[in-house]
PDB file of C-alpha atoms in Angstrom:
ATOM      1  CA  MET A   1      15.216  -2.172 -17.030  1.00  0.00           C
ATOM      2  CA  SER A   2      15.940   1.664 -16.076  1.00  0.00           C
ATOM      3  CA  THR A   3      14.421   1.898 -12.033  1.00  0.00           C
ATOM      4  CA  THR A   4      13.084   5.698 -11.639  1.00  0.00           C
ATOM      5  CA  THR A   5      11.393   7.226  -8.412  1.00  0.00           C
ATOM      6  CA  ALA A   6       8.193   9.197  -9.223  1.00  0.00           C
ATOM      7  CA  TRP A   7       7.926  11.624  -5.706  1.00  0.00           C
ATOM      8  CA  HIS A   8       4.560  13.283  -5.352  1.00  0.00           C
ATOM      9  CA  THR A   9       2.460  15.529  -2.391  1.00  0.00           C
ATOM     10  CA  ILE A  10       0.189  14.333  -0.877  1.00  0.00           C
ATOM     11  CA  ARG A  11      -2.066  16.052  -2.903  1.00  0.00           C
ATOM     12  CA  GLU A  12      -1.332  13.550  -5.543  1.00  0.00           C
ATOM     13  CA  ALA A  13      -0.677  10.467  -2.842  1.00  0.00           C
ATOM     14  CA  SER A  14      -4.782  10.640  -1.948  1.00  0.00           C
ATOM     15  CA  VAL A  15      -5.546  10.890  -5.377  1.00  0.00           C
ATOM     16  CA  ILE A  16      -4.129   8.523  -6.572  1.00  0.00           C
ATOM     17  CA  SER A  17      -4.741   5.690  -3.599  1.00  0.00           C
ATOM     18  CA  GLY A  18      -8.007   7.300  -2.574  1.00  0.00           C
ATOM     19  CA  LEU A  19      -7.805   8.362   0.369  1.00  0.00           C
ATOM     20  CA  PRO A  20      -7.894  11.823   1.874  1.00  0.00           C
ATOM     21  CA  GLU A  21      -5.233  13.369   2.875  1.00  0.00           C
ATOM     22  CA  SER A  22      -6.013  13.342   6.369  1.00  0.00           C
ATOM     23  CA  THR A  23      -6.620   9.932   6.628  1.00  0.00           C
ATOM     24  CA  LEU A  24      -2.927   9.350   5.264  1.00  0.00           C
ATOM     25  CA  ARG A  25      -1.355  11.809   7.595  1.00  0.00           C
ATOM     26  CA  TYR A  26      -3.502   9.599  10.223  1.00  0.00           C
ATOM     27  CA  TYR A  27      -2.204   6.550   9.100  1.00  0.00           C
ATOM     28  CA  GLU A  28       1.141   7.747   9.266  1.00  0.00           C
ATOM     29  CA  GLN A  29       0.857   9.504  11.805  1.00  0.00           C
ATOM     30  CA  ILE A  30      -0.494   5.958  14.472  1.00  0.00           C
ATOM     31  CA  GLY A  31       1.814   3.701  12.314  1.00  0.00           C
ATOM     32  CA  ILE A  32      -1.073   1.612  10.247  1.00  0.00           C
ATOM     33  CA  ILE A  33       1.207   2.812   7.263  1.00  0.00           C
ATOM     34  CA  ALA A  34       4.923   3.179   7.387  1.00  0.00           C
ATOM     35  CA  PRO A  35       6.308   5.982   6.828  1.00  0.00           C
ATOM     36  CA  ILE A  36       6.741   7.593   3.356  1.00  0.00           C
ATOM     37  CA  THR A  37       9.966   8.546   2.465  1.00  0.00           C
ATOM     38  CA  ARG A  38      10.369  11.613   1.216  1.00  0.00           C
ATOM     39  CA  ASP A  39      12.343  14.085  -0.893  1.00  0.00           C
ATOM     40  CA  PRO A  40      14.523  16.236   1.329  1.00  0.00           C
ATOM     41  CA  SER A  41      15.117  18.727  -0.699  1.00  0.00           C
ATOM     42  CA  SER A  42      11.139  19.457  -1.193  1.00  0.00           C
ATOM     43  CA  GLY A  43       9.811  17.391   1.131  1.00  0.00           C
ATOM     44  CA  HIS A  44       7.418  15.234  -1.731  1.00  0.00           C
ATOM     45  CA  ARG A  45       6.646  11.500  -0.641  1.00  0.00           C
ATOM     46  CA  ALA A  46       8.285   8.825  -2.532  1.00  0.00           C
TER      47      ALA A  46
END
């Protein structure tokens, strides 16, 4: 079994989760969700 990491933009994460981008950013800022790992080269969320 192979494992891969998919990197997503905030917009893609919003579509996947069904939450607005601003809500995802706010939840991360206040600690409701853990900080999301980011690709250091692009800033995309993992």
